Amino acid sequence: MKKVVLSGIKPTGIAHIGNYFGALKPAVEMANNNEYECYYFIADYHALNYIKNSKELQENTKALVCTLLAIGMDAKNIVLYKQSDVPEVTELNWILSNVTPKGLLNRAHAYKAKVEEATVNGQDPDALVNMGLYNYPVLMAADILMVNSNFVPVGQDQKQHVEMARDIAGYFNKTYGANFVVPKEIISKDLGTIAGTDGRKMSKSYNNTIPLFAPEDKLKKLIMSIKTDSSLPTEPKPLDSAVMNLFKLFATAKEYETEKAKYENGLSWAEAKTDLFNMMNNYLSPMREKYNYYMENYAEAEKILARGAKKVQAVARETLQRTRIAVGID
Ligand code: TRP
């Protein structure tokens, strides 16, 4: 029996370079490993807590589906689907709520951050908390337990959520007998900070992102706008600059060494940025083409999603049926 791997991503914005190297690329590498049975999904139920505009959620979902297909989530052994195509997870979510201590959810980082924010503002501690946020970890446990996941590859920020899924599986199994596979997180390697155009960590909240599939001219413009120091064109350039930080992500070891030598000997920032643009554009062009193709022919993407939904639904029904029997509501 192959080990089951599952991960998901919220459709909360347009994917940028930081998302790609931090989460998407490791996920696609793992998903393309034939030793595993892989599930990957678009967490649109979870996104409801972040996006309160239907059109925006729809557009984000479409862009994310096309992004995932463009980067290789369409491989044969990957079941790609939309969370909302498996409404069974919401029933499982409810069943799991009944073995989940409130105290466990009180410890969730995202919830605590909102309480802290409200408290600092002098508001009621729960002023910024709705039940979607509070129950977020239970729904995530339902996603994970539904397909009998052995491994859940996530970034460090999601580690606690997978631990909670493991705890919730344990509470259930202890109450009703062995029913769920107990999952384990796999934390993707820390790449250090990926620089945005202003030199700070690339993040939507800093408005300094480089979209993964920005059109070529926009990509060039963004790269040319990266903040640099005011050294002379002939002076050596620092290797810890934002420009080199990005170059390194895309370059092979050999390409990096060549560029490093240029930095050490001295080159203009304009040239360094042109080198970065060429490197990035070569790397991204084939994926960007595929992305644009699916954006224009979305019906094809939807067919792939429908196939994924059908496969995961079969597993979901089985898990749910087994669980209903375990609790006595079959
Ligand atoms: N919470 C994850 C995030 O914010 C997305 C997610 C939802 C997820 N359900 C999941 C990830 C199950 C792994 C497994 O990115």
GROMACS .gro file of N, CA and C in nm, residues 91-101 138 168 171-172 175-176 327:
model
   54
   91GLU      N    1  -1.945   1.753   0.703
   91GLU     CA    2  -2.010   1.661   0.797
   91GLU      C    3  -1.906   1.601   0.892
   92LEU      N    4  -1.793   1.566   0.833
   92LEU     CA    5  -1.687   1.511   0.919
   92LEU      C    6  -1.642   1.616   1.020
   93ASN      N    7  -1.634   1.741   0.973
   93ASN     CA    8  -1.598   1.853   1.059
   93ASN      C    9  -1.691   1.856   1.182
   94TRP      N   10  -1.819   1.837   1.157
   94TRP     CA   11  -1.916   1.841   1.268
   94TRP      C   12  -1.894   1.725   1.365
   95ILE      N   13  -1.875   1.608   1.307
   95ILE     CA   14  -1.855   1.491   1.395
   95ILE      C   15  -1.728   1.511   1.479
   96LEU      N   16  -1.623   1.559   1.414
   96LEU     CA   17  -1.496   1.578   1.486
   96LEU      C   18  -1.509   1.686   1.595
   97SER      N   19  -1.594   1.786   1.571
   97SER     CA   20  -1.613   1.893   1.672
   97SER      C   21  -1.652   1.835   1.806
   98ASN      N   22  -1.719   1.722   1.802
   98ASN     CA   23  -1.772   1.664   1.925
   98ASN      C   24  -1.672   1.584   2.007
   99VAL      N   25  -1.553   1.568   1.953
   99VAL     CA   26  -1.446   1.508   2.034
   99VAL      C   27  -1.330   1.608   2.052
  100THR      N   28  -1.351   1.732   2.006
  100THR     CA   29  -1.244   1.831   2.013
  100THR      C   30  -1.264   1.922   2.133
  101PRO      N   31  -1.172   1.921   2.228
  101PRO     CA   32  -1.187   2.008   2.343
  101PRO      C   33  -1.172   2.155   2.302
  138VAL      N   34  -1.040   2.243   1.299
  138VAL     CA   35  -1.123   2.121   1.293
  138VAL      C   36  -1.155   2.087   1.148
  168ILE      N   37  -0.679   1.540   1.728
  168ILE     CA   38  -0.823   1.515   1.709
  168ILE      C   39  -0.845   1.369   1.665
  171TYR      N   40  -0.818   1.172   1.982
  171TYR     CA   41  -0.937   1.180   2.068
  171TYR      C   42  -1.048   1.091   2.014
  172PHE      N   43  -1.065   1.096   1.881
  172PHE     CA   44  -1.173   1.016   1.822
  172PHE      C   45  -1.146   0.867   1.840
  175THR      N   46  -1.206   0.747   2.182
  175THR     CA   47  -1.348   0.741   2.220
  175THR      C   48  -1.421   0.625   2.153
  176TYR      N   49  -1.392   0.606   2.024
  176TYR     CA   50  -1.475   0.514   1.945
  176TYR      C   51  -1.400   0.391   1.893
  327VAL      N   52  -1.986   0.616   1.520
  327VAL     CA   53  -2.053   0.698   1.622
  327VAL      C   54  -2.200   0.660   1.641
   0.00000   0.00000   0.00000
